[in-house]
CSV table of C-alpha atoms in Angstrom, one decimal:
chain,number,residue,atom,x,y,z
A,1,MET,CA,6.2,-142.1,-22.6
A,2,ALA,CA,8.2,-139.1,-21.0
A,3,ASP,CA,5.8,-136.4,-19.4
A,4,PRO,CA,4.9,-133.5,-21.9
A,5,ASN,CA,4.9,-131.3,-18.8
A,6,ASN,CA,8.6,-131.4,-18.9
A,7,PHE,CA,9.0,-130.2,-22.4
A,8,TYR,CA,8.7,-126.7,-24.0
A,9,LEU,CA,7.7,-128.3,-27.1
A,10,ASP,CA,6.9,-131.7,-27.8
A,11,SER,CA,5.8,-132.7,-31.6
A,12,ASP,CA,3.7,-135.1,-30.5
A,13,TYR,CA,0.8,-132.5,-29.3
A,14,PRO,CA,0.4,-128.7,-31.8
A,15,MET,CA,1.3,-126.0,-30.7
A,16,ASP,CA,-1.5,-123.5,-30.7
A,17,LYS,CA,-1.1,-121.3,-33.7
A,18,ILE,CA,-2.9,-117.4,-33.7
A,19,VAL,CA,-4.7,-117.1,-37.3
A,20,TYR,CA,-6.8,-114.0,-36.5
A,21,PHE,CA,-5.0,-110.9,-34.6
A,22,LYS,CA,-5.8,-107.3,-34.3
A,23,SER,CA,-5.3,-104.5,-31.9
A,24,GLY,CA,-6.4,-100.9,-32.3
A,25,SER,CA,-8.5,-98.1,-30.4
A,26,PHE,CA,-11.9,-97.9,-29.4
A,27,THR,CA,-14.2,-95.5,-27.6
A,28,PRO,CA,-16.6,-97.8,-25.1
A,29,SER,CA,-18.9,-94.6,-24.8
A,30,SER,CA,-19.8,-94.5,-28.7
A,31,GLY,CA,-21.2,-98.1,-28.2
A,32,SER,CA,-20.2,-101.6,-29.6
A,33,VAL,CA,-17.5,-101.9,-32.6
A,34,THR,CA,-18.0,-104.3,-35.1
A,35,PHE,CA,-15.5,-105.2,-38.0
A,36,GLN,CA,-14.9,-107.8,-40.9
A,37,HIS,CA,-12.5,-110.8,-39.5
A,38,GLY,CA,-11.9,-111.7,-43.3
A,39,LEU,CA,-12.4,-115.4,-42.5
A,40,SER,CA,-14.1,-118.3,-43.8
A,41,TYR,CA,-14.6,-119.1,-40.4
A,42,ARG,CA,-15.8,-118.4,-37.3
A,43,PRO,CA,-12.7,-117.6,-35.3
A,44,LEU,CA,-12.6,-118.6,-31.5
A,45,LEU,CA,-11.6,-115.0,-29.6
A,46,PHE,CA,-9.9,-113.9,-26.6
A,47,GLY,CA,-8.0,-110.8,-25.7
A,48,SER,CA,-7.6,-107.6,-23.3
A,49,PHE,CA,-8.4,-104.0,-23.0
A,50,SER,CA,-6.6,-101.2,-21.4
A,51,LYS,CA,-7.2,-97.6,-20.9
A,52,THR,CA,-3.4,-97.0,-22.0
A,53,GLU,CA,-1.5,-97.9,-25.0
A,54,ASP,CA,1.4,-99.8,-23.0
A,55,PHE,CA,-1.3,-102.2,-21.5
A,56,SER,CA,0.2,-101.0,-17.9
A,57,THR,CA,-3.5,-102.2,-17.1
A,58,SER,CA,-5.3,-104.3,-18.5
A,59,TYR,CA,-9.1,-105.9,-18.3
A,60,SER,CA,-10.7,-109.4,-19.7
A,61,PHE,CA,-13.5,-109.0,-22.3
A,62,ASN,CA,-16.7,-110.9,-20.9
A,63,VAL,CA,-16.0,-109.9,-17.1
A,64,PRO,CA,-17.7,-107.4,-15.8
A,65,VAL,CA,-16.0,-103.7,-15.8
A,66,THR,CA,-19.1,-101.7,-14.3
A,67,GLU,CA,-20.7,-102.1,-11.3
A,68,SER,CA,-24.2,-101.0,-12.3
A,69,GLY,CA,-25.9,-103.2,-14.7
A,70,GLU,CA,-28.0,-102.5,-18.1
A,71,VAL,CA,-30.9,-103.5,-16.8
A,72,GLY,CA,-32.6,-101.0,-14.3
A,73,GLY,CA,-29.1,-100.4,-13.0
A,74,PHE,CA,-28.5,-103.2,-11.5
A,75,GLY,CA,-26.1,-106.4,-12.5
A,76,ALA,CA,-21.9,-105.9,-13.6
A,77,ASP,CA,-21.9,-105.7,-17.1
A,78,ALA,CA,-18.8,-106.3,-19.4
A,79,ILE,CA,-17.4,-105.8,-22.6
A,80,THR,CA,-18.3,-109.0,-24.7
A,81,LEU,CA,-16.0,-110.5,-27.2
A,82,LEU,CA,-18.3,-112.2,-30.1
A,83,SER,CA,-17.8,-113.2,-33.3
A,84,ASP,CA,-19.8,-114.8,-36.3
A,85,ASP,CA,-19.3,-116.2,-39.7
A,86,SER,CA,-18.0,-112.5,-41.1
A,87,ARG,CA,-17.8,-110.6,-37.7
A,88,VAL,CA,-16.2,-109.4,-34.7
A,89,MET,CA,-17.9,-107.8,-32.2
A,90,MET,CA,-17.2,-106.1,-29.4
A,91,TYR,CA,-20.4,-105.8,-27.7
A,92,ILE,CA,-20.5,-102.6,-25.2
A,93,PRO,CA,-23.7,-102.9,-23.3
A,94,SER,CA,-25.3,-98.9,-22.1
A,95,SER,CA,-24.0,-99.4,-18.8
A,96,VAL,CA,-20.5,-99.4,-19.7
A,97,LYS,CA,-21.2,-96.8,-22.4
A,98,SER,CA,-21.6,-94.2,-20.0
A,99,GLU,CA,-19.1,-95.5,-17.6
A,100,LEU,CA,-16.1,-96.1,-19.6
A,101,SER,CA,-15.2,-92.2,-21.3
A,102,GLY,CA,-12.4,-92.3,-23.3
A,103,THR,CA,-9.8,-93.8,-25.6
A,104,TYR,CA,-9.4,-97.4,-24.5
A,105,TYR,CA,-7.2,-99.9,-26.7
A,106,TYR,CA,-8.0,-103.6,-27.2
A,107,ARG,CA,-5.7,-107.0,-28.4
A,108,ILE,CA,-8.2,-109.9,-30.3
A,109,PHE,CA,-6.7,-113.0,-30.8
A,110,GLY,CA,-8.0,-115.8,-32.4
A,111,PHE,CA,-8.2,-119.5,-32.9
A,112,MET,CA,-9.5,-121.3,-35.6
A,113,PRO,CA,-11.7,-123.9,-34.4
A,114,TYR,CA,-10.6,-127.8,-34.7
A,115,ILE,CA,-12.3,-129.0,-37.9
A,116,PHE,CA,-10.7,-126.4,-40.2
A,117,THR,CA,-7.4,-126.5,-41.9
A,118,ASP,CA,-7.5,-123.8,-44.0
A,119,SER,CA,-6.8,-120.3,-43.4
A,120,ASP,CA,-4.1,-117.5,-44.1
A,121,TYR,CA,-0.7,-117.1,-41.8
A,122,THR,CA,-0.8,-114.4,-39.2
A,123,SER,CA,3.2,-114.1,-39.4
A,124,GLN,CA,4.2,-111.4,-41.4
A,125,ASN,CA,7.4,-109.9,-39.4
A,126,ALA,CA,10.2,-111.7,-40.3
A,127,GLU,CA,12.1,-109.8,-37.2
A,128,ASN,CA,9.3,-111.4,-34.6
A,129,TYR,CA,9.9,-114.7,-33.5
A,130,ILE,CA,7.7,-117.6,-33.6
A,131,ILE,CA,8.8,-119.6,-30.8
A,132,ASN,CA,11.4,-118.3,-28.2
A,133,SER,CA,12.9,-120.9,-26.2
A,134,ASP,CA,12.6,-119.4,-22.9
A,135,TYR,CA,9.3,-119.7,-22.9
A,136,LYS,CA,7.4,-122.8,-22.6
A,137,TYR,CA,4.2,-122.9,-25.6
A,138,TYR,CA,1.0,-124.9,-24.2
A,139,LYS,CA,0.4,-128.5,-26.1
A,140,LEU,CA,-3.3,-128.3,-27.4
A,141,TYR,CA,-4.1,-132.4,-26.3
A,142,MET,CA,-7.7,-132.3,-27.2
A,143,SER,CA,-9.8,-129.6,-29.1
A,144,GLY,CA,-13.4,-130.5,-30.6
A,145,GLU,CA,-17.0,-129.4,-30.3
A,146,VAL,CA,-20.2,-130.3,-29.3
A,147,ASP,CA,-23.9,-129.7,-30.1
A,148,TYR,CA,-25.1,-128.4,-27.0
A,149,GLN,CA,-29.3,-128.3,-26.2
A,150,GLY,CA,-30.9,-127.2,-23.5
A,151,SER,CA,-29.7,-128.4,-19.9
A,152,ASN,CA,-28.0,-131.3,-20.8
A,153,THR,CA,-24.8,-132.5,-18.8
A,154,ILE,CA,-22.1,-133.2,-21.5
A,155,LYS,CA,-18.9,-134.9,-20.4
A,156,ILE,CA,-15.4,-134.9,-22.3
A,157,HIS,CA,-13.0,-137.3,-20.9
A,158,HIS,CA,-9.2,-136.6,-21.1
A,159,GLY,CA,-8.0,-138.5,-18.7
A,160,LEU,CA,-4.8,-136.9,-18.0
A,161,GLY,CA,-4.8,-137.4,-14.2
A,162,PHE,CA,-3.8,-133.8,-13.3
A,163,ILE,CA,-6.1,-131.0,-14.0
A,164,PRO,CA,-5.6,-129.3,-17.0
A,165,TYR,CA,-5.1,-125.8,-19.3
A,166,VAL,CA,-8.6,-125.3,-20.8
A,167,LEU,CA,-10.6,-122.4,-22.5
A,168,VAL,CA,-14.2,-123.4,-23.7
A,169,TRP,CA,-16.2,-121.1,-26.4
A,170,GLY,CA,-19.9,-121.2,-27.4
A,171,ASP,CA,-22.6,-120.4,-29.6
A,172,SER,CA,-25.3,-118.5,-28.2
A,173,MET,CA,-28.2,-117.7,-29.9
A,174,LEU,CA,-30.1,-115.6,-28.0
A,175,PHE,CA,-27.0,-112.9,-27.0
A,176,LEU,CA,-28.0,-109.4,-28.2
A,177,PRO,CA,-29.2,-108.9,-30.8
A,178,PRO,CA,-30.4,-112.2,-31.4
A,179,THR,CA,-30.6,-112.2,-34.6
A,180,TYR,CA,-27.7,-114.3,-35.6
A,181,PRO,CA,-25.6,-116.6,-33.2
A,182,SER,CA,-22.1,-115.4,-32.0
A,183,THR,CA,-19.4,-117.1,-30.5
A,184,MET,CA,-18.0,-115.9,-27.3
A,185,GLN,CA,-15.6,-117.3,-24.5
A,186,VAL,CA,-17.1,-118.9,-21.3
A,187,THR,CA,-15.7,-116.9,-18.2
A,188,GLU,CA,-18.3,-117.4,-15.7
A,189,TYR,CA,-19.2,-119.9,-13.2
A,190,HIS,CA,-22.8,-119.3,-12.5
A,191,ASP,CA,-24.6,-120.5,-9.5
A,192,ASP,CA,-28.4,-120.0,-9.0
A,193,HIS,CA,-29.4,-121.1,-5.7
A,194,PHE,CA,-33.0,-122.3,-6.9
A,195,VAL,CA,-32.5,-123.3,-10.5
A,196,GLY,CA,-28.9,-125.1,-9.9
A,197,GLU,CA,-25.0,-124.4,-11.1
A,198,GLU,CA,-24.1,-123.6,-14.9
A,199,HIS,CA,-20.2,-124.8,-15.2
A,200,ILE,CA,-17.6,-125.9,-17.4
A,201,LYS,CA,-15.7,-128.1,-14.0
A,202,VAL,CA,-12.3,-129.5,-14.7
A,203,ASP,CA,-11.2,-132.3,-12.8
A,204,GLU,CA,-8.1,-134.5,-13.2
A,205,ASN,CA,-10.2,-136.8,-15.6
A,206,ASP,CA,-12.6,-134.8,-17.3
A,207,ILE,CA,-14.6,-131.3,-18.3
A,208,THR,CA,-18.1,-131.4,-17.1
A,209,ILE,CA,-20.2,-129.2,-19.0
A,210,THR,CA,-23.7,-128.2,-17.7
A,211,LEU,CA,-25.5,-125.0,-18.4
A,212,LEU,CA,-28.8,-124.6,-17.7
A,213,GLY,CA,-30.2,-121.8,-20.2
A,214,GLU,CA,-31.0,-119.9,-17.5
A,215,SER,CA,-28.9,-116.7,-18.4
A,216,TYR,CA,-28.1,-114.9,-21.2
A,217,ILE,CA,-24.4,-116.6,-21.7
A,218,THR,CA,-25.2,-120.0,-21.6
A,219,GLN,CA,-27.9,-120.2,-23.8
A,220,PHE,CA,-25.9,-121.7,-26.0
A,221,SER,CA,-26.2,-124.1,-29.5
A,222,LYS,CA,-22.6,-125.5,-29.7
A,223,ILE,CA,-19.6,-125.6,-27.2
A,224,TYR,CA,-16.3,-125.3,-28.8
A,225,TYR,CA,-13.1,-126.8,-26.4
A,226,ARG,CA,-9.6,-126.9,-26.0
A,227,ILE,CA,-7.6,-128.9,-23.2
A,228,TYR,CA,-4.2,-128.9,-23.0
A,229,TYR,CA,-1.5,-131.2,-21.8
A,230,ASP,CA,0.0,-128.6,-19.5
A,231,GLU,CA,-1.3,-128.3,-16.2
A,232,ALA,CA,-3.5,-125.4,-14.8
B,1,MET,CA,-3.3,-121.8,-48.5
B,2,THR,CA,-1.7,-123.3,-45.6
B,3,LYS,CA,-3.3,-125.9,-43.2
B,4,PRO,CA,-2.1,-124.4,-39.8
B,5,ASN,CA,-4.8,-127.3,-37.7
B,6,ASN,CA,-2.6,-130.1,-40.0
B,7,PHE,CA,0.7,-129.1,-38.1
B,8,ILE,CA,2.2,-129.4,-35.1
B,9,LEU,CA,4.2,-126.4,-35.3
B,10,ASN,CA,3.8,-124.0,-38.3
B,11,SER,CA,6.0,-120.8,-38.8
B,12,ASP,CA,3.2,-119.0,-40.9
B,13,TYR,CA,1.5,-118.2,-37.6
B,14,LEU,CA,2.5,-116.8,-34.3
B,15,SER,CA,2.5,-118.3,-31.2
B,16,ILE,CA,1.3,-117.8,-28.0
B,17,ALA,CA,4.5,-117.8,-24.7
B,18,HIS,CA,3.4,-118.9,-21.5
B,19,ILE,CA,5.2,-116.8,-18.9
B,20,SER,CA,3.7,-118.3,-15.6
B,21,THR,CA,1.0,-119.8,-13.4
B,22,ALA,CA,0.2,-118.7,-10.1
B,23,GLN,CA,-2.6,-120.0,-7.4
B,24,ILE,CA,-4.2,-117.5,-5.5
B,25,SER,CA,-6.8,-116.9,-2.6
B,26,VAL,CA,-9.0,-114.3,-2.2
B,27,SER,CA,-12.0,-114.2,0.8
B,28,PHE,CA,-14.6,-111.6,1.0
B,29,PRO,CA,-16.0,-111.4,4.7
B,30,ALA,CA,-20.0,-111.7,5.1
B,31,VAL,CA,-22.2,-108.2,4.0
B,32,THR,CA,-25.5,-106.7,5.1
B,33,LEU,CA,-26.8,-104.9,2.8
B,34,PRO,CA,-29.9,-103.0,3.0
B,35,THR,CA,-33.1,-102.8,0.7
B,36,TYR,CA,-31.7,-102.3,-3.0
B,37,GLY,CA,-28.3,-101.7,-1.3
B,38,GLN,CA,-25.2,-102.5,-3.3
B,39,GLN,CA,-21.7,-103.1,-1.9
B,40,THR,CA,-18.3,-103.4,-3.9
B,41,GLN,CA,-15.5,-104.6,-1.7
B,42,THR,CA,-12.0,-105.0,-3.7
B,43,ILE,CA,-8.9,-106.7,-2.7
B,44,GLU,CA,-5.5,-106.5,-4.2
B,45,TYR,CA,-3.0,-109.2,-4.8
B,46,PRO,CA,0.3,-108.6,-5.5
B,47,ILE,CA,2.1,-110.5,-8.1
B,48,THR,CA,4.6,-109.4,-10.7
B,49,SER,CA,3.5,-110.1,-14.5
B,50,GLU,CA,4.4,-108.6,-17.8
B,51,SER,CA,2.1,-105.6,-18.8
B,52,GLY,CA,-0.9,-106.9,-21.2
B,53,SER,CA,-0.4,-110.7,-20.5
B,54,ILE,CA,-3.0,-112.7,-21.9
B,55,ILE,CA,-4.8,-114.0,-19.0
B,56,ASN,CA,-6.9,-117.2,-18.4
B,57,SER,CA,-8.0,-118.7,-15.2
B,58,LEU,CA,-9.9,-121.8,-13.2
B,59,ILE,CA,-12.2,-120.5,-10.4
B,60,ARG,CA,-13.0,-122.8,-7.4
B,61,ILE,CA,-15.4,-121.2,-4.8
B,62,ASN,CA,-15.3,-122.6,-1.2
B,63,GLY,CA,-12.9,-124.8,-1.7
B,64,GLY,CA,-15.0,-126.6,-4.4
B,65,GLN,CA,-14.9,-128.2,-8.0
B,66,TRP,CA,-12.3,-126.1,-10.5
B,67,ASN,CA,-14.3,-124.6,-12.5
B,68,VAL,CA,-13.5,-122.6,-16.2
B,69,GLY,CA,-13.5,-119.2,-16.1
B,70,ASN,CA,-12.7,-116.1,-13.8
B,71,THR,CA,-15.5,-115.1,-13.0
B,72,TYR,CA,-18.4,-116.4,-10.4
B,73,ARG,CA,-22.0,-115.2,-10.3
B,74,PHE,CA,-24.0,-116.4,-7.4
B,75,GLU,CA,-27.9,-115.7,-7.5
B,76,ARG,CA,-31.0,-115.8,-5.0
B,77,LEU,CA,-33.9,-114.6,-6.4
B,78,SER,CA,-37.1,-115.5,-4.7
B,79,GLY,CA,-39.2,-112.6,-5.3
B,80,GLN,CA,-39.7,-112.7,-1.7
B,81,GLY,CA,-37.7,-112.0,1.0
B,82,SER,CA,-34.1,-112.9,0.8
B,83,SER,CA,-33.3,-112.1,-2.9
B,84,TYR,CA,-29.6,-111.3,-3.8
B,85,VAL,CA,-26.7,-111.6,-6.1
B,86,ARG,CA,-22.8,-111.5,-6.1
B,87,TRP,CA,-20.6,-110.9,-8.4
B,88,LEU,CA,-16.9,-112.2,-7.7
B,89,TYR,CA,-14.3,-112.0,-10.6
B,90,LEU,CA,-10.7,-111.2,-11.5
B,91,SER,CA,-11.6,-107.1,-12.2
B,92,ARG,CA,-7.9,-106.2,-14.1
B,93,ALA,CA,-4.6,-106.8,-14.1
B,94,SER,CA,-0.9,-105.0,-14.1
B,95,ASN,CA,2.6,-106.1,-13.7
B,96,ASN,CA,2.8,-105.7,-10.2
B,97,LYS,CA,-0.9,-106.9,-9.2
B,98,LEU,CA,-4.2,-108.4,-9.3
B,99,VAL,CA,-7.4,-106.9,-8.8
B,100,PHE,CA,-10.5,-108.9,-7.5
B,101,LYS,CA,-13.6,-107.8,-7.2
B,102,SER,CA,-17.2,-108.9,-5.6
B,103,ILE,CA,-20.3,-107.1,-6.1
B,104,CYS,CA,-23.3,-107.4,-3.8
B,105,GLN,CA,-26.3,-106.3,-4.6
B,106,ASN,CA,-30.0,-106.6,-2.4
B,107,PHE,CA,-32.8,-107.1,-4.7
B,108,ALA,CA,-35.4,-107.4,-2.5
B,109,THR,CA,-38.1,-105.1,-1.7
B,110,GLY,CA,-38.5,-104.3,2.1
B,111,TYR,CA,-35.8,-106.6,3.3
B,112,SER,CA,-32.2,-106.2,4.3
B,113,VAL,CA,-29.9,-109.0,3.8
B,114,THR,CA,-26.5,-110.9,4.9
B,115,LEU,CA,-24.7,-112.5,2.4
B,116,PRO,CA,-22.3,-115.1,3.7
B,117,SER,CA,-18.5,-114.9,3.4
B,118,VAL,CA,-16.9,-116.8,0.3
B,119,SER,CA,-13.3,-117.9,-0.6
B,120,ALA,CA,-12.3,-117.6,-4.1
B,121,ASP,CA,-9.3,-119.4,-5.4
B,122,PHE,CA,-7.8,-118.8,-9.0
B,123,LYS,CA,-5.4,-120.9,-10.8
B,124,ILE,CA,-4.3,-118.3,-13.3
B,125,THR,CA,-2.4,-118.9,-16.4
B,126,PHE,CA,0.0,-116.0,-18.1
B,127,PHE,CA,0.6,-116.0,-21.6
B,128,LYS,CA,3.0,-113.4,-23.5
B,129,PRO,CA,1.2,-111.7,-26.3
B,130,PRO,CA,2.7,-112.1,-29.9
B,131,ASN,CA,4.5,-109.4,-31.4
B,132,LEU,CA,5.9,-108.5,-28.1
B,133,THR,CA,8.6,-111.2,-27.7
């Protein structure tokens, strides 16, 4: 079989499809932002934000943007991008509220969890191109979800023989506010000297999920993964 | 109502185009902090990319295994003596550079602490957002 890595598009493997897309402005100093996504499922979200509308400098969600934390001033806080069954939230802790002034701009994209099949279309402008032969489009090799409890280690075998591009999200019951499960992209490798590592390791054959429930971002009840037939 | 997951390609849905990938290594030196001290170290890495790119990455610390993410957080919170945290992460991106940061915080009362040096490798993938092709 020809190596899919050599092809811009491969009919054996589906391309990612953006089922949710929203952009706009927000004011971090005003606190968390919530809006309805209008989907019948919980989208897997990712995106970025910027101080300028042209995104000349951009920041990722779920990555520290402050050097002082919400809890006692210690920590490095982020704007966390979350979804639940009806809402999208940019969760903005108090440390971020006080440090980021003025207007910022966001771009939020969403994939559909693999088990769902129905969604409204997102391509609404005939003058935009769905694909462009100048660019490569990553090929989705495996996707799925697994229930996760406590400190289990889960290994998902891909067997590709190289380190693939991987995306992971998790449903957290304990993210603030703790009244509903919210889904967020996993972006952190956490190493607690006394407790152990919390990580999603990727090698040539497997991804290994080990989350010890020690930090707020890793007290997950469900993990969503996407593994691509494209080398990271 | 369409069924996007049943199709290899579906013209009703936007896609994200891959722009480039890069493997980048950064090293942060050891740092000594007084009790409740904090220090931020910054490394700017020149790279040509497109403004507003969607960025995802794998991260590897001190030559270990690759992990999903762009942030590494190391904690040693013992409640006595040596007690500190280091955040190492990809802070922001522009069309000509990436900025990496390492924030170190000493949580120990009455103790200074020396955090060891750390090296981090990032496998970074850049995608062009839809509607901008």
